[in-house]
mmCIF file of C-alpha atoms and ligand atoms in Angstrom:
data_model
loop_
_atom_site.group_PDB
_atom_site.id
_atom_site.type_symbol
_atom_site.label_atom_id
_atom_site.label_comp_id
_atom_site.label_asym_id
_atom_site.label_seq_id
_atom_site.Cartn_x
_atom_site.Cartn_y
_atom_site.Cartn_z
ATOM 1 C CA UNK A 1 -29.888 5.870 -22.398
ATOM 2 C CA UNK A 2 -26.108 5.853 -22.130
ATOM 3 C CA UNK A 3 -24.014 4.241 -24.780
ATOM 4 C CA UNK A 4 -21.482 3.210 -22.121
ATOM 5 C CA UNK A 5 -22.362 -0.438 -22.525
ATOM 6 C CA UNK A 6 -20.906 -0.355 -26.018
ATOM 7 C CA UNK A 7 -18.167 2.236 -25.810
ATOM 8 C CA UNK A 8 -16.759 1.507 -22.335
ATOM 9 C CA UNK A 9 -16.017 3.978 -19.563
ATOM 10 C CA UNK A 10 -15.067 7.582 -20.333
ATOM 11 C CA UNK A 11 -13.617 8.262 -16.904
ATOM 12 C CA UNK A 12 -11.856 6.360 -14.158
ATOM 13 C CA UNK A 13 -12.145 7.240 -10.514
ATOM 14 C CA UNK A 14 -9.705 5.929 -7.945
ATOM 15 C CA UNK A 15 -10.199 6.305 -4.235
ATOM 16 C CA UNK A 16 -7.721 5.416 -1.524
ATOM 17 C CA UNK A 17 -9.396 4.978 1.854
ATOM 18 C CA UNK A 18 -6.756 4.793 4.558
ATOM 19 C CA UNK A 19 -6.914 4.803 8.323
ATOM 20 C CA UNK A 20 -6.703 8.590 8.605
ATOM 21 C CA UNK A 21 -7.132 10.095 5.140
ATOM 22 C CA UNK A 22 -9.233 9.518 2.098
ATOM 23 C CA UNK A 23 -7.933 10.525 -1.336
ATOM 24 C CA UNK A 24 -9.803 10.416 -4.579
ATOM 25 C CA UNK A 25 -8.973 11.342 -8.143
ATOM 26 C CA UNK A 26 -11.094 11.480 -11.294
ATOM 27 C CA UNK A 27 -9.197 10.733 -14.505
ATOM 28 C CA UNK A 28 -10.302 11.368 -18.063
ATOM 29 C CA UNK A 29 -9.679 8.530 -20.485
ATOM 30 C CA UNK A 30 -8.368 8.817 -23.992
ATOM 31 C CA UNK A 31 -9.892 6.155 -26.227
ATOM 32 C CA UNK A 32 -10.816 4.182 -23.133
ATOM 33 C CA UNK A 33 -7.304 4.253 -21.698
ATOM 34 C CA UNK A 34 -5.266 6.212 -19.199
ATOM 35 C CA UNK A 35 -1.964 7.695 -20.192
ATOM 36 C CA UNK A 36 1.126 6.693 -18.319
ATOM 37 C CA UNK A 37 1.571 8.813 -15.168
ATOM 38 C CA UNK A 38 -1.743 10.634 -15.616
ATOM 39 C CA UNK A 39 -2.923 13.615 -13.586
ATOM 40 C CA UNK A 40 -6.477 13.658 -12.270
ATOM 41 C CA UNK A 41 -8.864 16.257 -13.688
ATOM 42 C CA UNK A 42 -10.248 16.631 -10.159
ATOM 43 C CA UNK A 43 -9.021 15.313 -6.834
ATOM 44 C CA UNK A 44 -9.580 15.666 -3.130
ATOM 45 C CA UNK A 45 -7.953 14.665 0.112
ATOM 46 C CA UNK A 46 -9.876 14.745 3.341
ATOM 47 C CA UNK A 47 -9.811 13.238 6.807
ATOM 48 C CA UNK A 48 -11.752 10.029 7.246
ATOM 49 C CA UNK A 49 -13.187 11.268 10.549
ATOM 50 C CA UNK A 50 -15.411 9.410 12.977
ATOM 51 C CA UNK A 51 -18.164 8.188 10.669
ATOM 52 C CA UNK A 52 -16.687 4.790 9.893
ATOM 53 C CA UNK A 53 -19.663 2.473 9.552
ATOM 54 C CA UNK A 54 -19.991 0.659 6.212
ATOM 55 C CA UNK A 55 -23.241 2.521 5.500
ATOM 56 C CA UNK A 56 -21.707 5.930 6.235
ATOM 57 C CA UNK A 57 -18.689 5.185 4.060
ATOM 58 C CA UNK A 58 -20.816 3.972 1.136
ATOM 59 C CA UNK A 59 -22.959 7.088 1.142
ATOM 60 C CA UNK A 60 -19.847 9.254 1.432
ATOM 61 C CA UNK A 61 -18.325 7.556 -1.621
ATOM 62 C CA UNK A 62 -21.518 8.317 -3.535
ATOM 63 C CA UNK A 63 -21.261 11.992 -2.565
ATOM 64 C CA UNK A 64 -17.565 12.140 -3.520
ATOM 65 C CA UNK A 65 -18.255 10.737 -6.989
ATOM 66 C CA UNK A 66 -20.648 13.548 -7.724
ATOM 67 C CA UNK A 67 -18.446 16.138 -6.047
ATOM 68 C CA UNK A 68 -15.421 15.279 -8.186
ATOM 69 C CA UNK A 69 -17.523 15.236 -11.321
ATOM 70 C CA UNK A 70 -18.746 18.763 -10.633
ATOM 71 C CA UNK A 71 -15.373 20.089 -9.500
ATOM 72 C CA UNK A 72 -13.888 18.848 -12.793
ATOM 73 C CA UNK A 73 -16.322 21.252 -14.453
ATOM 74 C CA UNK A 74 -18.399 18.484 -16.025
ATOM 75 C CA UNK A 75 -22.119 19.211 -16.480
ATOM 76 C CA UNK A 76 -24.348 17.775 -13.784
ATOM 77 C CA UNK A 77 -26.808 16.584 -16.417
ATOM 78 C CA UNK A 78 -24.072 14.342 -17.916
ATOM 79 C CA UNK A 79 -23.313 12.583 -14.638
ATOM 80 C CA UNK A 80 -23.619 8.868 -15.261
ATOM 81 C CA UNK A 81 -22.032 6.443 -12.865
ATOM 82 C CA UNK A 82 -21.992 3.722 -15.506
ATOM 83 C CA UNK A 83 -19.447 5.721 -17.528
ATOM 84 C CA UNK A 84 -16.985 5.802 -14.641
ATOM 85 C CA UNK A 85 -14.678 2.864 -13.963
ATOM 86 C CA UNK A 86 -14.516 2.884 -10.170
ATOM 87 C CA UNK A 87 -11.718 1.435 -8.064
ATOM 88 C CA UNK A 88 -11.432 1.612 -4.291
ATOM 89 C CA UNK A 89 -8.159 0.962 -2.472
ATOM 90 C CA UNK A 90 -9.043 0.048 1.086
ATOM 91 C CA UNK A 91 -6.918 -0.316 4.209
ATOM 92 C CA UNK A 92 -8.078 -3.740 5.169
ATOM 93 C CA UNK A 93 -7.675 -7.435 4.550
ATOM 94 C CA UNK A 94 -9.958 -8.672 1.812
ATOM 95 C CA UNK A 95 -11.633 -12.045 1.538
ATOM 96 C CA UNK A 96 -12.509 -13.185 -1.938
ATOM 97 C CA UNK A 97 -12.797 -10.977 -5.007
ATOM 98 C CA UNK A 98 -16.152 -9.278 -4.515
ATOM 99 C CA UNK A 99 -15.058 -6.601 -2.067
ATOM 100 C CA UNK A 100 -15.732 -8.531 1.121
ATOM 101 C CA UNK A 101 -13.598 -7.080 3.938
ATOM 102 C CA UNK A 102 -12.424 -9.777 6.320
ATOM 103 C CA UNK A 103 -10.808 -7.393 8.759
ATOM 104 C CA UNK A 104 -9.978 -3.719 8.967
ATOM 105 C CA UNK A 105 -8.604 -2.601 12.335
ATOM 106 C CA UNK A 106 -8.659 1.026 11.121
ATOM 107 C CA UNK A 107 -12.404 0.914 10.617
ATOM 108 C CA UNK A 108 -13.301 -1.657 13.253
ATOM 109 C CA UNK A 109 -14.768 -3.870 10.522
ATOM 110 C CA UNK A 110 -14.909 -7.630 10.532
ATOM 111 C CA UNK A 111 -16.650 -9.598 7.799
ATOM 112 C CA UNK A 112 -18.253 -6.637 6.072
ATOM 113 C CA UNK A 113 -19.764 -7.139 2.579
ATOM 114 C CA UNK A 114 -18.419 -3.731 1.513
ATOM 115 C CA UNK A 115 -18.585 -4.475 -2.205
ATOM 116 C CA UNK A 116 -22.188 -5.612 -2.028
ATOM 117 C CA UNK A 117 -23.229 -2.568 0.006
ATOM 118 C CA UNK A 118 -21.417 -0.175 -2.314
ATOM 119 C CA UNK A 119 -22.885 -1.705 -5.461
ATOM 120 C CA UNK A 120 -26.344 -1.313 -3.950
ATOM 121 C CA UNK A 121 -25.658 2.280 -2.857
ATOM 122 C CA UNK A 122 -24.387 3.359 -6.270
ATOM 123 C CA UNK A 123 -26.576 1.171 -8.432
ATOM 124 C CA UNK A 124 -23.393 0.080 -10.141
ATOM 125 C CA UNK A 125 -22.481 -3.549 -10.596
ATOM 126 C CA UNK A 126 -18.952 -3.134 -11.936
ATOM 127 C CA UNK A 127 -16.540 -1.710 -9.425
ATOM 128 C CA UNK A 128 -13.438 -3.050 -7.790
ATOM 129 C CA UNK A 129 -12.290 -2.949 -4.192
ATOM 130 C CA UNK A 130 -8.764 -4.013 -3.451
ATOM 131 C CA UNK A 131 -6.261 -3.866 -0.664
ATOM 132 C CA UNK A 132 -4.448 -0.504 -0.640
ATOM 133 C CA UNK A 133 -0.978 -2.047 -0.978
ATOM 134 C CA UNK A 134 -2.048 -4.054 -4.006
ATOM 135 C CA UNK A 135 -3.459 -0.862 -5.533
ATOM 136 C CA UNK A 136 -0.170 0.982 -4.963
ATOM 137 C CA UNK A 137 1.708 -1.942 -6.497
ATOM 138 C CA UNK A 138 -0.436 -1.782 -9.603
ATOM 139 C CA UNK A 139 0.328 1.940 -10.008
ATOM 140 C CA UNK A 140 4.064 1.252 -9.707
ATOM 141 C CA UNK A 141 3.714 -1.493 -12.298
ATOM 142 C CA UNK A 142 1.758 0.568 -14.810
ATOM 143 C CA UNK A 143 4.158 3.513 -14.672
ATOM 144 C CA UNK A 144 6.911 1.421 -16.236
ATOM 145 C CA UNK A 145 7.244 1.496 -19.999
ATOM 146 C CA UNK A 146 5.766 -1.649 -21.549
ATOM 147 C CA UNK A 147 9.204 -2.971 -22.390
ATOM 148 C CA UNK A 148 10.288 -2.819 -18.747
ATOM 149 C CA UNK A 149 7.205 -4.020 -17.009
ATOM 150 C CA UNK A 150 6.968 -7.717 -16.551
ATOM 151 C CA UNK A 151 7.116 -9.025 -13.052
ATOM 152 C CA UNK A 152 7.506 -6.614 -10.160
ATOM 153 C CA UNK A 153 7.537 -6.952 -6.414
ATOM 154 C CA UNK A 154 6.833 -3.908 -4.240
ATOM 155 C CA UNK A 155 7.828 -3.729 -0.603
ATOM 156 C CA UNK A 156 6.401 -0.917 1.478
ATOM 157 C CA UNK A 157 7.662 -0.360 4.996
ATOM 158 C CA UNK A 158 5.556 2.254 6.737
ATOM 159 C CA UNK A 159 3.629 1.913 9.984
ATOM 160 C CA UNK A 160 3.388 -1.751 9.034
ATOM 161 C CA UNK A 161 4.918 -3.800 6.236
ATOM 162 C CA UNK A 162 3.030 -4.486 3.046
ATOM 163 C CA UNK A 163 3.906 -5.966 -0.304
ATOM 164 C CA UNK A 164 2.365 -6.531 -3.673
ATOM 165 C CA UNK A 165 3.364 -8.386 -6.801
ATOM 166 C CA UNK A 166 2.557 -8.383 -10.469
ATOM 167 C CA UNK A 167 3.413 -11.682 -12.142
ATOM 168 C CA UNK A 168 2.985 -12.208 -15.860
ATOM 169 C CA UNK A 169 1.163 -8.892 -16.265
ATOM 170 C CA UNK A 170 -1.388 -9.849 -13.594
ATOM 171 C CA UNK A 171 -1.711 -8.420 -10.101
ATOM 172 C CA UNK A 172 -1.164 -11.374 -7.799
ATOM 173 C CA UNK A 173 -4.236 -11.594 -5.580
ATOM 174 C CA UNK A 174 -4.298 -15.237 -4.567
ATOM 175 C CA UNK A 175 -7.163 -17.652 -4.111
ATOM 176 C CA UNK A 176 -8.832 -15.606 -1.363
ATOM 177 C CA UNK A 177 -7.284 -12.224 -2.201
ATOM 178 C CA UNK A 178 -4.682 -12.265 0.572
ATOM 179 C CA UNK A 179 -1.530 -12.895 -1.467
ATOM 180 C CA UNK A 180 1.663 -10.905 -0.806
ATOM 181 C CA UNK A 181 1.115 -10.358 2.932
ATOM 182 C CA UNK A 182 4.867 -10.188 3.364
ATOM 183 C CA UNK A 183 4.596 -8.298 6.667
ATOM 184 C CA UNK A 184 3.205 -11.430 8.249
ATOM 185 C CA UNK A 185 5.847 -13.813 6.997
ATOM 186 C CA UNK A 186 7.491 -15.352 10.039
ATOM 187 C CA UNK A 187 11.119 -14.612 10.801
ATOM 188 C CA UNK A 188 11.074 -15.964 14.380
ATOM 189 C CA UNK A 189 8.990 -18.348 16.407
ATOM 190 C CA UNK A 190 8.402 -19.501 19.969
ATOM 191 C CA UNK A 191 7.366 -17.615 23.074
ATOM 192 C CA UNK A 192 10.178 -15.082 22.761
ATOM 193 C CA UNK A 193 9.198 -14.086 19.254
ATOM 194 C CA UNK A 194 7.771 -10.582 19.123
ATOM 195 C CA UNK A 195 4.011 -10.164 19.091
ATOM 196 C CA UNK A 196 2.573 -8.697 15.884
ATOM 197 C CA UNK A 197 -0.476 -6.433 15.539
ATOM 198 C CA UNK A 198 -2.140 -9.348 13.703
ATOM 199 C CA UNK A 199 -2.156 -11.343 16.931
ATOM 200 C CA UNK A 200 0.513 -13.873 15.927
ATOM 201 C CA UNK A 201 4.163 -13.965 16.935
ATOM 202 C CA UNK A 202 7.301 -13.663 14.861
ATOM 203 C CA UNK A 203 6.026 -11.674 11.855
ATOM 204 C CA UNK A 204 8.664 -9.484 10.186
ATOM 205 C CA UNK A 205 6.357 -6.501 10.752
ATOM 206 C CA UNK A 206 6.700 -7.009 14.522
ATOM 207 C CA UNK A 207 10.440 -6.354 14.095
ATOM 208 C CA UNK A 208 10.849 -3.930 11.240
ATOM 209 C CA UNK A 209 7.477 -2.200 10.831
ATOM 210 C CA UNK A 210 7.443 1.507 11.740
ATOM 211 C CA UNK A 211 5.148 1.189 14.742
ATOM 212 C CA UNK A 212 7.152 -1.748 16.107
ATOM 213 C CA UNK A 213 10.450 0.094 15.628
ATOM 214 C CA UNK A 214 9.204 3.287 17.175
ATOM 215 C CA UNK A 215 7.569 1.752 20.236
ATOM 216 C CA UNK A 216 10.536 -0.519 20.842
ATOM 217 C CA UNK A 217 13.034 2.359 20.683
ATOM 218 C CA UNK A 218 10.877 4.494 22.963
ATOM 219 C CA UNK A 219 10.634 1.681 25.494
ATOM 220 C CA UNK A 220 14.274 0.656 25.391
ATOM 221 C CA UNK A 221 15.645 4.190 25.456
ATOM 222 C CA UNK A 222 13.566 5.259 28.451
ATOM 223 C CA UNK A 223 16.531 4.144 30.590
ATOM 224 C CA UNK A 224 19.098 5.579 28.211
ATOM 225 C CA UNK A 225 18.097 9.205 27.635
ATOM 226 C CA UNK A 226 21.647 10.177 26.659
ATOM 227 C CA UNK A 227 21.411 8.181 23.421
ATOM 228 C CA UNK A 228 21.896 10.143 20.222
ATOM 229 C CA UNK A 229 18.472 8.883 19.085
ATOM 230 C CA UNK A 230 16.830 10.798 21.950
ATOM 231 C CA UNK A 231 18.967 13.879 21.332
ATOM 232 C CA UNK A 232 17.889 13.938 17.679
ATOM 233 C CA UNK A 233 14.232 13.434 18.575
ATOM 234 C CA UNK A 234 14.205 15.995 21.395
ATOM 235 C CA UNK A 235 12.449 13.655 23.782
ATOM 236 C CA UNK A 236 11.534 9.997 24.088
ATOM 237 C CA UNK A 237 7.947 10.376 22.939
ATOM 238 C CA UNK A 238 9.002 12.122 19.704
ATOM 239 C CA UNK A 239 11.289 9.332 18.481
ATOM 240 C CA UNK A 240 10.455 8.044 15.015
ATOM 241 C CA UNK A 241 12.346 5.672 12.725
ATOM 242 C CA UNK A 242 14.064 8.560 10.917
ATOM 243 C CA UNK A 243 15.869 9.512 14.143
ATOM 244 C CA UNK A 244 17.072 5.941 14.590
ATOM 245 C CA UNK A 245 18.450 6.001 11.071
ATOM 246 C CA UNK A 246 20.248 9.323 11.518
ATOM 247 C CA UNK A 247 21.753 8.036 14.759
ATOM 248 C CA UNK A 248 22.873 4.812 13.068
ATOM 249 C CA UNK A 249 24.570 6.866 10.345
ATOM 250 C CA UNK A 250 26.484 8.737 13.049
ATOM 251 C CA UNK A 251 27.651 5.576 14.793
ATOM 252 C CA UNK A 252 25.198 5.448 17.698
ATOM 253 C CA UNK A 253 25.645 2.115 19.476
ATOM 254 C CA UNK A 254 21.967 1.580 20.251
ATOM 255 C CA UNK A 255 20.777 2.336 16.728
ATOM 256 C CA UNK A 256 23.467 0.173 15.177
ATOM 257 C CA UNK A 257 22.717 -2.795 17.426
ATOM 258 C CA UNK A 258 19.003 -2.453 16.688
ATOM 259 C CA UNK A 259 19.765 -2.454 12.961
ATOM 260 C CA UNK A 260 22.082 -5.436 13.287
ATOM 261 C CA UNK A 261 19.025 -7.351 14.463
ATOM 262 C CA UNK A 262 16.302 -6.052 12.163
ATOM 263 C CA UNK A 263 18.093 -5.357 8.862
ATOM 264 C CA UNK A 264 18.849 -9.076 8.339
ATOM 265 C CA UNK A 265 15.203 -9.932 9.081
ATOM 266 C CA UNK A 266 13.929 -7.415 6.546
ATOM 267 C CA UNK A 267 16.510 -8.627 4.021
ATOM 268 C CA UNK A 268 15.479 -12.211 4.700
ATOM 269 C CA UNK A 269 11.783 -11.588 4.098
ATOM 270 C CA UNK A 270 12.521 -9.748 0.842
ATOM 271 C CA UNK A 271 15.028 -12.374 -0.283
ATOM 272 C CA UNK A 272 12.557 -15.192 0.275
ATOM 273 C CA UNK A 273 9.864 -13.351 -1.685
ATOM 274 C CA UNK A 274 12.265 -12.698 -4.581
ATOM 275 C CA UNK A 275 13.490 -16.293 -4.495
ATOM 276 C CA UNK A 276 9.879 -17.421 -4.718
ATOM 277 C CA UNK A 277 8.614 -15.002 -7.374
ATOM 278 C CA UNK A 278 11.729 -14.163 -9.425
ATOM 279 C CA UNK A 279 10.589 -10.643 -10.412
ATOM 280 C CA UNK A 280 12.654 -8.462 -12.723
ATOM 281 C CA UNK A 281 12.048 -5.366 -10.624
ATOM 282 C CA UNK A 282 11.843 -4.680 -6.901
ATOM 283 C CA UNK A 283 10.261 -1.392 -5.823
ATOM 284 C CA UNK A 284 10.886 -0.069 -2.324
ATOM 285 C CA UNK A 285 8.733 2.530 -0.613
ATOM 286 C CA UNK A 286 6.785 3.530 2.482
ATOM 287 C CA UNK A 287 7.402 6.137 5.163
ATOM 288 C CA UNK A 288 10.093 4.165 6.979
ATOM 289 C CA UNK A 289 12.181 3.156 3.976
ATOM 290 C CA UNK A 290 11.858 6.651 2.479
ATOM 291 C CA UNK A 291 13.371 8.137 5.636
ATOM 292 C CA UNK A 292 15.798 5.402 6.612
ATOM 293 C CA UNK A 293 18.529 5.116 3.965
ATOM 294 C CA UNK A 294 20.884 3.282 6.307
ATOM 295 C CA UNK A 295 18.291 0.633 7.125
ATOM 296 C CA UNK A 296 17.461 0.261 3.447
ATOM 297 C CA UNK A 297 21.086 -0.176 2.448
ATOM 298 C CA UNK A 298 21.783 -2.718 5.195
ATOM 299 C CA UNK A 299 18.615 -4.674 4.459
ATOM 300 C CA UNK A 300 19.603 -4.813 0.783
ATOM 301 C CA UNK A 301 23.083 -6.107 1.692
ATOM 302 C CA UNK A 302 21.437 -8.978 3.561
ATOM 303 C CA UNK A 303 18.911 -9.428 0.789
ATOM 304 C CA UNK A 304 21.745 -10.047 -1.711
ATOM 305 C CA UNK A 305 23.346 -12.467 0.703
ATOM 306 C CA UNK A 306 20.179 -14.523 1.237
ATOM 307 C CA UNK A 307 18.461 -14.503 -2.145
ATOM 308 C CA UNK A 308 18.776 -17.353 -4.619
ATOM 309 C CA UNK A 309 21.657 -15.982 -6.799
ATOM 310 C CA UNK A 310 20.067 -16.600 -10.225
ATOM 311 C CA UNK A 311 17.134 -14.412 -9.138
ATOM 312 C CA UNK A 312 19.560 -11.452 -8.994
ATOM 313 C CA UNK A 313 20.419 -11.671 -12.683
ATOM 314 C CA UNK A 314 18.938 -8.635 -14.390
ATOM 315 C CA UNK A 315 17.032 -7.640 -11.266
ATOM 316 C CA UNK A 316 16.554 -3.888 -10.951
ATOM 317 C CA UNK A 317 15.777 -2.232 -7.637
ATOM 318 C CA UNK A 318 14.243 1.216 -7.535
ATOM 319 C CA UNK A 319 12.400 3.497 -5.143
ATOM 320 C CA UNK A 320 8.633 3.877 -5.406
ATOM 321 C CA UNK A 321 7.725 6.796 -7.683
ATOM 322 C CA UNK A 322 4.331 7.542 -6.226
ATOM 323 C CA UNK A 323 3.826 8.456 -2.631
ATOM 324 C CA UNK A 324 0.397 9.570 -1.512
ATOM 325 C CA UNK A 325 -1.299 9.171 -4.868
ATOM 326 C CA UNK A 326 -0.270 5.537 -5.507
ATOM 327 C CA UNK A 327 -3.372 3.977 -3.963
ATOM 328 C CA UNK A 328 -5.923 6.107 -5.789
ATOM 329 C CA UNK A 329 -4.141 5.900 -9.137
ATOM 330 C CA UNK A 330 -3.596 2.154 -8.826
ATOM 331 C CA UNK A 331 -7.249 1.630 -7.917
ATOM 332 C CA UNK A 332 -8.338 3.634 -10.968
ATOM 333 C CA UNK A 333 -5.969 1.709 -13.240
ATOM 334 C CA UNK A 334 -7.054 -1.628 -11.847
ATOM 335 C CA UNK A 335 -10.737 -0.728 -12.220
ATOM 336 C CA UNK A 336 -10.047 0.143 -15.817
ATOM 337 C CA UNK A 337 -8.222 -3.116 -16.375
ATOM 338 C CA UNK A 338 -11.098 -5.027 -14.777
ATOM 339 C CA UNK A 339 -13.822 -2.953 -16.351
ATOM 340 C CA UNK A 340 -16.592 -4.923 -17.955
ATOM 341 C CA UNK A 341 -18.743 -1.894 -18.635
HETATM 342 ZN ZN1 ZN B 1 1.569 -10.446 11.826
#
């Protein structure tokens, strides 16, 4: 029988299950802990594919656990799931703290007891499932030296807008595990407010999220094919937020007027979150912000204008350090933190 119950986990496995790709990394622990900025001893990245039922995903996770163990060169006879702290970062809205998925448009799931199914599949009671943005936030938090890591707020602007916060050394999850949904903070209201993917109107994501920006520019520039945005993209259907940003940097009227509308809204949402939480570090990341320096700079100008001034004292703002690996690493770290093995 394993001695894991007394000595704790020897490995941590983090898995980031997104809408298109799945990434997983197995990490070796030193005295029950992970080093700062660790590298996995085995990892994989594969397409999620069409098999998206809860049952199919659970059995796939089981296969991946074993696969990573073997590809790390560990003996098959030593494989023991109870010695692995397991964390899953999932692209979906959670409900409660037991891995219940309230809604995941990527997987077509509503009210799925994912945690319960996965525990049954693996025969493992201690595992954590958390929202992928919260997992990425936890990785960005843990990378900081102890002396610098207190309260952080992460803002990710990619296809949508997500945020996460660590307050007083604890990942902020909220009563029902839906804290930090900054993308769905309202910045407009009424019938003219833009419709968000969540079904409500006026969310900041409906203005400044990557999908919203891209589809709006494609629609509005259909009648204006001479715009620099279109020239940079090659054609209307190839426009992405990076082209809008390059055009704005070169003085394009359309791009600049679009930014004069959305940069204040993004700055407003961030300012209100910082006013509320008073973090000592803000981390910015995501595919849009990484490729839109003009938008980032303008949003930050508005952020400084709107935020409660005392909250700016000592506040540092940095770019996210992890890109693709943030979710899997954060999930592994959070599983380790939560481990009751
Ligand atoms: Zn929304």
